Amino acid sequence: MKIRDIETIKLSSREFYEQDALAVKEGAEHHMDVVVVKVTTEDGEIGYGESIAYGALESVATTIEKILKPLTLGEEVSPVNLWDKMYKSTFRLGRRGIIISAISGIDIALWDILGKEFGAPIYSILGASSRRIKGYITGGYYRQDKDIEKLLDEVKSYIDKGFDTVKIKIGGLKVEEDLKRLRAIKDNFEKVDIAVDANNVYDFNTALKVGKELEKLGIIFFEEPIPTDFPSLSSELAKALDVPIAGYETAFTLYEFRDIILNHAVDIVQADAAWSGGITEMLRIGNFARAFSFPLIPHYSAGGIGFIASLHVALAINSPMIEYHLRYNPLREGLVGEIKYENGEFIPPQRPGLGISLKEEIIKKYRV
């Protein structure tokens, strides 16, 4: 099969941003922007991918259309070979951010086509079985009107849906205020496991101080405590703390994760198919992490295509858990249809490829 065309579909949901608040001070959140990548083969087969575009829809789409599309048109649908070609051909343009996010979307779409060609889900052609995988829910985002009582209501809503593990945002308030929120959850829901996510906001000394307090609370992991740019400092933090350090979702490609893993900067590796380099690169990152006995727990924050892509990889590399959100986001289930879970576990798609069908009415409503 050869590639006949690549199309970008720019989607943006401002409602997502308006109905929740910033994850951290100075703002880690943007409008929910994703570029859906549609790859069509010469025999008419179609595959879909997702590139995360936080505030950069035009830049990601232009990168795909003007730089990556000419490199791939007429080529065989071979995700691994085309990933390497796209990466090597763009070395002057960067090794992180927009370039890798753009490559990610094309790569996911190519795997979708490959699965359809073989008539099997992607995880199946990668040698994995259709097992259920435990999910954890990220929440605790800040809003001016969200007091502790409302935070507890939020956590209870996740429990009512069958989940027993939550990840709560920290770093947007004074340390003691954040700890007060965590203690309230711990006191009210004894059987719930709690992780936290600082979104890179702390310096080393503050992270060390916070980490010591998190140990007392039995927090199961401390995500992105310091900026991703300092793997050696993160390594020192991991050595000094008993609470596991998780990260770094804001790293890109195997090469950056290589330095994180070799430095033992984390205890848990986190990557995302929609921006770390697609299914091809996430598989490489997961297998490299496995060689050092580090689990990879996929990150998730954007559209439904990206989540499903990471779910396929999680099955292929035997991830113990996967992240999910239940806050309002029409580009999640609204875009790809029902994402099935039961008793806090996700049920893999059974149809070929990614196993999704895009909803045209959602594309029409949120298309930019």
GROMACS .gro file of C-alpha atoms in nm:
model
  368
    1MET     CA    1   0.000   0.000   0.000
    2LYS     CA    2   0.129   0.342  -0.092
    3ILE     CA    3   0.027   0.677   0.053
    4ARG     CA    4  -0.190   0.887  -0.179
    5ASP     CA    5  -0.280   1.182   0.045
    6ILE     CA    6  -0.242   1.330   0.393
    7GLU     CA    7  -0.502   1.572   0.527
    8THR     CA    8  -0.503   1.772   0.849
    9ILE     CA    9  -0.823   1.846   1.040
   10LYS     CA   10  -0.780   2.121   1.300
   11LEU     CA   11  -1.009   2.087   1.603
   12SER     CA   12  -1.035   2.319   1.902
   13SER     CA   13  -1.263   2.314   2.206
   14ARG     CA   14  -1.257   2.629   2.415
   15GLU     CA   15  -1.527   2.481   2.638
   16PHE     CA   16  -1.268   2.243   2.782
   17TYR     CA   17  -1.055   2.534   2.897
   18GLU     CA   18  -1.344   2.744   3.021
   19GLN     CA   19  -1.502   2.469   3.231
   20ASP     CA   20  -1.183   2.389   3.420
   21ALA     CA   21  -0.904   2.603   3.550
   22LEU     CA   22  -0.530   2.607   3.526
   23ALA     CA   23  -0.338   2.300   3.630
   24VAL     CA   24  -0.057   2.509   3.776
   25LYS     CA   25   0.032   2.870   3.836
   26GLU     CA   26   0.135   3.064   3.527
   27GLY     CA   27  -0.081   2.825   3.326
   28ALA     CA   28  -0.003   2.478   3.194
   29GLU     CA   29  -0.339   2.447   3.022
   30HIS     CA   30  -0.447   2.576   2.683
   31HIS     CA   31  -0.755   2.541   2.473
   32MET     CA   32  -0.802   2.176   2.384
   33ASP     CA   33  -0.641   2.181   2.040
   34VAL     CA   34  -0.570   1.867   1.838
   35VAL     CA   35  -0.480   1.810   1.476
   36VAL     CA   36  -0.646   1.498   1.339
   37VAL     CA   37  -0.430   1.347   1.067
   38LYS     CA   38  -0.608   1.158   0.789
   39VAL     CA   39  -0.385   0.937   0.571
   40THR     CA   40  -0.533   0.782   0.257
   41THR     CA   41  -0.369   0.504   0.057
   42GLU     CA   42  -0.383   0.452  -0.318
   43ASP     CA   43  -0.637   0.172  -0.272
   44GLY     CA   44  -0.864   0.394  -0.060
   45GLU     CA   45  -0.781   0.273   0.291
   46ILE     CA   46  -0.794   0.549   0.553
   47GLY     CA   47  -0.606   0.582   0.880
   48TYR     CA   48  -0.643   0.845   1.151
   49GLY     CA   49  -0.390   0.990   1.391
   50GLU     CA   50  -0.369   1.271   1.643
   51SER     CA   51  -0.111   1.541   1.703
   52ILE     CA   52  -0.143   1.745   2.022
   53ALA     CA   53  -0.137   2.112   1.928
   54TYR     CA   54  -0.189   2.314   2.250
   55GLY     CA   55  -0.228   2.666   2.118
   56ALA     CA   56  -0.036   2.586   1.799
   57LEU     CA   57  -0.293   2.440   1.559
   58GLU     CA   58  -0.170   2.627   1.254
   59SER     CA   59   0.196   2.549   1.322
   60VAL     CA   60   0.140   2.175   1.370
   61ALA     CA   61  -0.089   2.150   1.067
   62THR     CA   62   0.154   2.348   0.848
   63THR     CA   63   0.443   2.127   0.959
   64ILE     CA   64   0.249   1.821   0.847
   65GLU     CA   65   0.127   1.969   0.520
   66LYS     CA   66   0.439   2.155   0.406
   67ILE     CA   67   0.725   1.948   0.552
   68LEU     CA   68   0.616   1.591   0.632
   69LYS     CA   69   0.355   1.528   0.365
   70PRO     CA   70   0.600   1.575   0.072
   71LEU     CA   71   0.836   1.327   0.243
   72THR     CA   72   0.574   1.054   0.266
   73LEU     CA   73   0.351   1.078  -0.042
   74GLY     CA   74   0.398   0.776  -0.268
   75GLU     CA   75   0.581   0.582   0.004
   76GLU     CA   76   0.477   0.239   0.130
   77VAL     CA   77   0.279   0.231   0.454
   78SER     CA   78   0.570   0.133   0.678
   79PRO     CA   79   0.550   0.319   1.011
   80VAL     CA   80   0.900   0.235   1.132
   81ASN     CA   81   1.076   0.325   0.807
   82LEU     CA   82   0.874   0.643   0.757
   83TRP     CA   83   0.926   0.752   1.116
   84ASP     CA   84   1.301   0.734   1.067
   85LYS     CA   85   1.276   0.916   0.735
   86MET     CA   86   1.066   1.200   0.881
   87TYR     CA   87   1.292   1.233   1.184
   88LYS     CA   88   1.619   1.235   0.991
   89SER     CA   89   1.484   1.478   0.731
   90THR     CA   90   1.385   1.739   0.991
   91PHE     CA   91   1.695   1.748   1.210
   92ARG     CA   92   1.753   2.116   1.131
   93LEU     CA   93   1.404   2.205   1.255
   94GLY     CA   94   1.414   2.061   1.605
   95ARG     CA   95   1.398   1.743   1.808
   96ARG     CA   96   1.109   1.833   2.036
   97GLY     CA   97   0.772   2.004   2.033
   98ILE     CA   98   0.588   2.078   1.711
   99ILE     CA   99   0.801   1.862   1.481
  100ILE     CA  100   0.764   1.551   1.698
  101SER     CA  101   0.395   1.612   1.761
  102ALA     CA  102   0.342   1.635   1.383
  103ILE     CA  103   0.536   1.311   1.325
  104SER     CA  104   0.328   1.148   1.600
  105GLY     CA  105  -0.001   1.211   1.420
  106ILE     CA  106   0.118   1.065   1.090
  107ASP     CA  107   0.273   0.766   1.262
  108ILE     CA  108  -0.049   0.680   1.450
  109ALA     CA  109  -0.247   0.702   1.125
  110LEU     CA  110  -0.002   0.466   0.953
  111TRP     CA  111  -0.043   0.208   1.230
  112ASP     CA  112  -0.420   0.245   1.199
  113ILE     CA  113  -0.393   0.158   0.828
  114LEU     CA  114  -0.159  -0.132   0.899
  115GLY     CA  115  -0.401  -0.283   1.149
  116LYS     CA  116  -0.686  -0.251   0.902
  117GLU     CA  117  -0.476  -0.417   0.632
  118PHE     CA  118  -0.410  -0.715   0.862
  119GLY     CA  119  -0.769  -0.715   0.988
  120ALA     CA  120  -0.664  -0.692   1.355
  121PRO     CA  121  -0.628  -0.435   1.635
  122ILE     CA  122  -0.285  -0.271   1.655
  123TYR     CA  123  -0.204  -0.432   1.989
  124SER     CA  124  -0.279  -0.772   1.834
  125ILE     CA  125  -0.035  -0.730   1.545
  126LEU     CA  126   0.221  -0.621   1.804
  127GLY     CA  127   0.175  -0.954   1.980
  128ALA     CA  128  -0.041  -0.847   2.275
  129SER     CA  129  -0.363  -1.003   2.396
  130SER     CA  130  -0.694  -0.831   2.463
  131ARG     CA  131  -0.650  -0.789   2.837
  132ARG     CA  132  -0.809  -0.519   3.046
  133ILE     CA  133  -0.577  -0.251   3.184
  134LYS     CA  134  -0.621  -0.056   3.506
  135GLY     CA  135  -0.691   0.315   3.468
  136TYR     CA  136  -0.633   0.607   3.698
  137ILE     CA  137  -0.815   0.938   3.677
  138THR     CA  138  -0.642   1.276   3.677
  139GLY     CA  139  -0.832   1.555   3.850
  140GLY     CA  140  -0.810   1.810   4.126
  141TYR     CA  141  -0.766   2.099   3.884
  142TYR     CA  142  -0.788   2.443   4.039
  143ARG     CA  143  -1.090   2.669   4.016
  144GLN     CA  144  -1.171   2.970   4.229
  145ASP     CA  145  -1.498   2.810   4.336
  146LYS     CA  146  -1.354   2.463   4.410
  147ASP     CA  147  -1.317   2.427   4.784
  148ILE     CA  148  -1.223   2.103   4.958
  149GLU     CA  149  -1.584   1.990   4.973
  150LYS     CA  150  -1.615   2.018   4.595
  151LEU     CA  151  -1.281   1.842   4.551
  152LEU     CA  152  -1.412   1.552   4.759
  153ASP     CA  153  -1.729   1.542   4.550
  154GLU     CA  154  -1.512   1.522   4.240
  155VAL     CA  155  -1.308   1.231   4.376
  156LYS     CA  156  -1.628   1.053   4.482
  157SER     CA  157  -1.759   1.081   4.126
  158TYR     CA  158  -1.453   0.890   4.004
  159ILE     CA  159  -1.503   0.622   4.269
  160ASP     CA  160  -1.868   0.591   4.168
  161LYS     CA  161  -1.750   0.511   3.814
  162GLY     CA  162  -1.537   0.226   3.944
  163PHE     CA  163  -1.190   0.386   3.969
  164ASP     CA  164  -0.982   0.345   4.285
  165THR     CA  165  -0.676   0.550   4.186
  166VAL     CA  166  -0.668   0.927   4.131
  167LYS     CA  167  -0.399   1.180   4.046
  168ILE     CA  168  -0.436   1.527   4.197
  169LYS     CA  169  -0.278   1.848   4.071
  170ILE     CA  170  -0.041   2.024   4.309
  171GLY     CA  171   0.187   2.326   4.274
  172GLY     CA  172  -0.082   2.586   4.211
  173LEU     CA  173  -0.127   2.676   4.577
  174LYS     CA  174   0.102   2.718   4.875
  175VAL     CA  175   0.251   2.385   4.978
  176GLU     CA  176   0.047   2.358   5.297
  177GLU     CA  177  -0.276   2.432   5.109
  178ASP     CA  178  -0.205   2.155   4.859
  179LEU     CA  179  -0.119   1.915   5.141
  180LYS     CA  180  -0.446   2.003   5.312
  181ARG     CA  181  -0.636   1.901   4.998
  182LEU     CA  182  -0.450   1.569   4.982
  183ARG     CA  183  -0.506   1.496   5.351
  184ALA     CA  184  -0.879   1.555   5.307
  185ILE     CA  185  -0.893   1.300   5.024
  186LYS     CA  186  -0.689   1.053   5.228
  187ASP     CA  187  -0.910   1.096   5.535
  188ASN     CA  188  -1.235   1.056   5.342
  189PHE     CA  189  -1.141   0.780   5.101
  190GLU     CA  190  -0.914   0.535   5.278
  191LYS     CA  191  -0.916   0.278   4.999
  192VAL     CA  192  -0.825   0.524   4.722
  193ASP     CA  193  -0.467   0.539   4.597
  194ILE     CA  194  -0.347   0.896   4.538
  195ALA     CA  195  -0.078   1.019   4.299
  196VAL     CA  196   0.015   1.384   4.245
  197ASP     CA  197   0.128   1.591   3.948
  198ALA     CA  198   0.330   1.912   3.990
  199ASN     CA  199   0.365   1.990   3.618
  200ASN     CA  200   0.733   2.093   3.650
  201VAL     CA  201   0.670   2.388   3.884
  202TYR     CA  202   0.904   2.324   4.177
  203ASP     CA  203   1.272   2.391   4.220
  204PHE     CA  204   1.479   2.107   4.367
  205ASN     CA  205   1.461   2.215   4.732
  206THR     CA  206   1.087   2.272   4.724
  207ALA     CA  207   1.031   1.940   4.549
  208LEU     CA  208   1.239   1.766   4.814
  209LYS     CA  209   1.038   1.930   5.091
  210VAL     CA  210   0.707   1.841   4.925
  211GLY     CA  211   0.822   1.486   4.853
  212LYS     CA  212   0.898   1.424   5.222
  213GLU     CA  213   0.542   1.526   5.307
  214LEU     CA  214   0.401   1.309   5.029
  215GLU     CA  215   0.582   1.009   5.176
  216LYS     CA  216   0.393   1.057   5.504
  217LEU     CA  217   0.065   1.049   5.311
  218GLY     CA  218   0.150   0.729   5.123
  219ILE     CA  219   0.130   0.898   4.780
  220ILE     CA  220   0.194   0.634   4.513
  221PHE     CA  221   0.393   0.862   4.279
  222PHE     CA  222   0.512   1.223   4.244
  223GLU     CA  223   0.486   1.331   3.880
  224GLU     CA  224   0.709   1.592   3.713
  225PRO     CA  225   0.828   1.753   4.036
  226ILE     CA  226   1.088   1.973   3.860
  227PRO     CA  227   1.141   2.092   3.500
  228THR     CA  228   1.211   1.819   3.244
  229ASP     CA  229   1.533   1.999   3.146
  230PHE     CA  230   1.716   1.875   3.455
  231PRO     CA  231   1.735   1.493   3.452
  232SER     CA  232   2.041   1.491   3.681
  233LEU     CA  233   1.854   1.691   3.946
  234SER     CA  234   1.554   1.464   3.909
  235SER     CA  235   1.792   1.173   3.964
  236GLU     CA  236   1.909   1.327   4.292
  237LEU     CA  237   1.546   1.373   4.392
  238ALA     CA  238   1.463   1.011   4.311
  239LYS     CA  239   1.752   0.894   4.527
  240ALA     CA  240   1.653   1.117   4.818
  241LEU     CA  241   1.284   1.024   4.826
  242ASP     CA  242   1.097   0.701   4.889
  243VAL     CA  243   0.791   0.823   4.698
  244PRO     CA  244   0.842   0.715   4.333
  245ILE     CA  245   0.918   0.992   4.083
  246ALA     CA  246   0.717   0.973   3.759
  247GLY     CA  247   0.783   1.152   3.430
  248TYR     CA  248   0.851   1.312   3.206
  249GLU     CA  249   0.554   1.351   2.977
  250THR     CA  250   0.710   1.670   2.840
  251ALA     CA  251   1.008   1.477   2.705
  252PHE     CA  252   1.018   1.375   2.339
  253THR     CA  253   1.149   1.069   2.155
  254LEU     CA  254   1.364   0.780   2.269
  255TYR     CA  255   1.674   0.998   2.275
  256GLU     CA  256   1.548   1.233   2.544
  257PHE     CA  257   1.399   0.944   2.741
  258ARG     CA  258   1.731   0.765   2.710
  259ASP     CA  259   1.894   1.036   2.921
  260ILE     CA  260   1.609   1.032   3.172
  261ILE     CA  261   1.626   0.655   3.210
  262LEU     CA  262   2.006   0.625   3.214
  263ASN     CA  263   2.021   0.897   3.480
  264HIS     CA  264   1.762   0.706   3.685
  265ALA     CA  265   1.578   1.038   3.693
  266VAL     CA  266   1.245   0.858   3.739
  267ASP     CA  267   1.103   0.543   3.890
  268ILE     CA  268   0.807   0.544   3.649
  269VAL     CA  269   0.836   0.646   3.282
  270GLN     CA  270   0.551   0.842   3.121
  271ALA     CA  271   0.507   0.895   2.748
  272ASP     CA  272   0.219   0.984   2.515
  273ALA     CA  273   0.165   0.850   2.163
  274ALA     CA  274   0.018   1.180   2.041
  275TRP     CA  275   0.325   1.389   2.120
  276SER     CA  276   0.621   1.172   2.225
  277GLY     CA  277   0.667   1.038   1.872
  278GLY     CA  278   0.366   0.824   1.787
  279ILE     CA  279   0.315   0.451   1.837
  280THR     CA  280   0.652   0.365   1.681
  281GLU     CA  281   0.854   0.581   1.921
  282MET     CA  282   0.643   0.505   2.226
  283LEU     CA  283   0.709   0.134   2.170
  284ARG     CA  284   1.082   0.207   2.157
  285ILE     CA  285   1.065   0.413   2.476
  286GLY     CA  286   0.864   0.143   2.653
  287ASN     CA  287   1.101  -0.135   2.556
  288PHE     CA  288   1.405   0.070   2.658
  289ALA     CA  289   1.243   0.145   2.994
  290ARG     CA  290   1.172  -0.224   3.039
  291ALA     CA  291   1.541  -0.305   2.992
  292PHE     CA  292   1.605  -0.104   3.311
  293SER     CA  293   1.302  -0.247   3.493
  294PHE     CA  294   1.111   0.084   3.481
  295PRO     CA  295   0.738   0.058   3.406
  296LEU     CA  296   0.588   0.288   3.144
  297ILE     CA  297   0.251   0.433   3.243
  298PRO     CA  298   0.107   0.630   2.949
  299HIS     CA  299   0.026   0.998   2.988
  300TYR     CA  300  -0.299   1.136   2.849
  301SER     CA  301  -0.443   1.485   2.815
  302ALA     CA  302  -0.590   1.561   2.472
  303GLY     CA  303  -0.821   1.387   2.222
  304GLY     CA  304  -0.971   1.040   2.202
  305ILE     CA  305  -0.747   0.922   1.917
  306GLY     CA  306  -0.436   0.986   2.123
  307PHE     CA  307  -0.573   0.794   2.421
  308ILE     CA  308  -0.665   0.491   2.210
  309ALA     CA  309  -0.322   0.496   2.042
  310SER     CA  310  -0.149   0.497   2.382
  311LEU     CA  311  -0.383   0.220   2.500
  312HIS     CA  312  -0.264  -0.005   2.217
  313VAL     CA  313   0.098   0.062   2.312
  314ALA     CA  314   0.025   0.006   2.681
  315LEU     CA  315  -0.104  -0.341   2.597
  316ALA     CA  316   0.197  -0.418   2.377
  317ILE     CA  317   0.454  -0.322   2.644
  318ASN     CA  318   0.255  -0.460   2.937
  319SER     CA  319   0.197  -0.128   3.116
  320PRO     CA  320   0.049  -0.166   3.465
  321MET     CA  321  -0.181   0.138   3.432
  322ILE     CA  322  -0.293   0.413   3.198
  323GLU     CA  323  -0.400   0.772   3.265
  324TYR     CA  324  -0.745   0.904   3.178
  325HIS     CA  325  -0.954   1.217   3.233
  326LEU     CA  326  -1.323   1.245   3.309
  327ARG     CA  327  -1.348   1.624   3.298
  328TYR     CA  328  -1.542   1.776   3.011
  329ASN     CA  329  -1.379   1.718   2.672
  330PRO     CA  330  -1.587   1.677   2.353
  331LEU     CA  331  -1.277   1.567   2.158
  332ARG     CA  332  -1.249   1.249   2.365
  333GLU     CA  333  -1.547   1.009   2.345
  334GLY     CA  334  -1.738   1.268   2.146
  335LEU     CA  335  -1.488   1.236   1.863
  336VAL     CA  336  -1.413   0.862   1.859
  337GLY     CA  337  -1.722   0.706   2.019
  338GLU     CA  338  -1.747   0.510   2.342
  339ILE     CA  339  -1.424   0.440   2.529
  340LYS     CA  340  -1.515   0.131   2.729
  341TYR     CA  341  -1.418   0.078   3.091
  342GLU     CA  342  -1.557  -0.133   3.372
  343ASN     CA  343  -1.458  -0.154   3.739
  344GLY     CA  344  -1.175   0.091   3.677
  345GLU     CA  345  -1.029  -0.109   3.389
  346PHE     CA  346  -1.023  -0.021   3.019
  347ILE     CA  347  -1.153  -0.271   2.766
  348PRO     CA  348  -0.941  -0.275   2.446
  349PRO     CA  349  -1.101  -0.208   2.106
  350GLN     CA  350  -1.177  -0.523   1.907
  351ARG     CA  351  -1.201  -0.381   1.557
  352PRO     CA  352  -0.901  -0.357   1.320
  353GLY     CA  353  -0.647  -0.076   1.349
  354LEU     CA  354  -0.716   0.172   1.624
  355GLY     CA  355  -1.071   0.039   1.635
  356ILE     CA  356  -1.242   0.379   1.621
  357SER     CA  357  -1.486   0.567   1.399
  358LEU     CA  358  -1.474   0.945   1.392
  359LYS     CA  359  -1.796   1.138   1.448
  360GLU     CA  360  -1.850   1.379   1.160
  361GLU     CA  361  -2.083   1.600   1.363
  362ILE     CA  362  -1.806   1.663   1.619
  363ILE     CA  363  -1.555   1.739   1.344
  364LYS     CA  364  -1.798   1.985   1.189
  365LYS     CA  365  -1.873   2.154   1.522
  366TYR     CA  366  -1.514   2.196   1.643
  367ARG     CA  367  -1.326   2.232   1.316
  368VAL     CA  368  -1.119   2.547   1.286
   0.00000   0.00000   0.00000
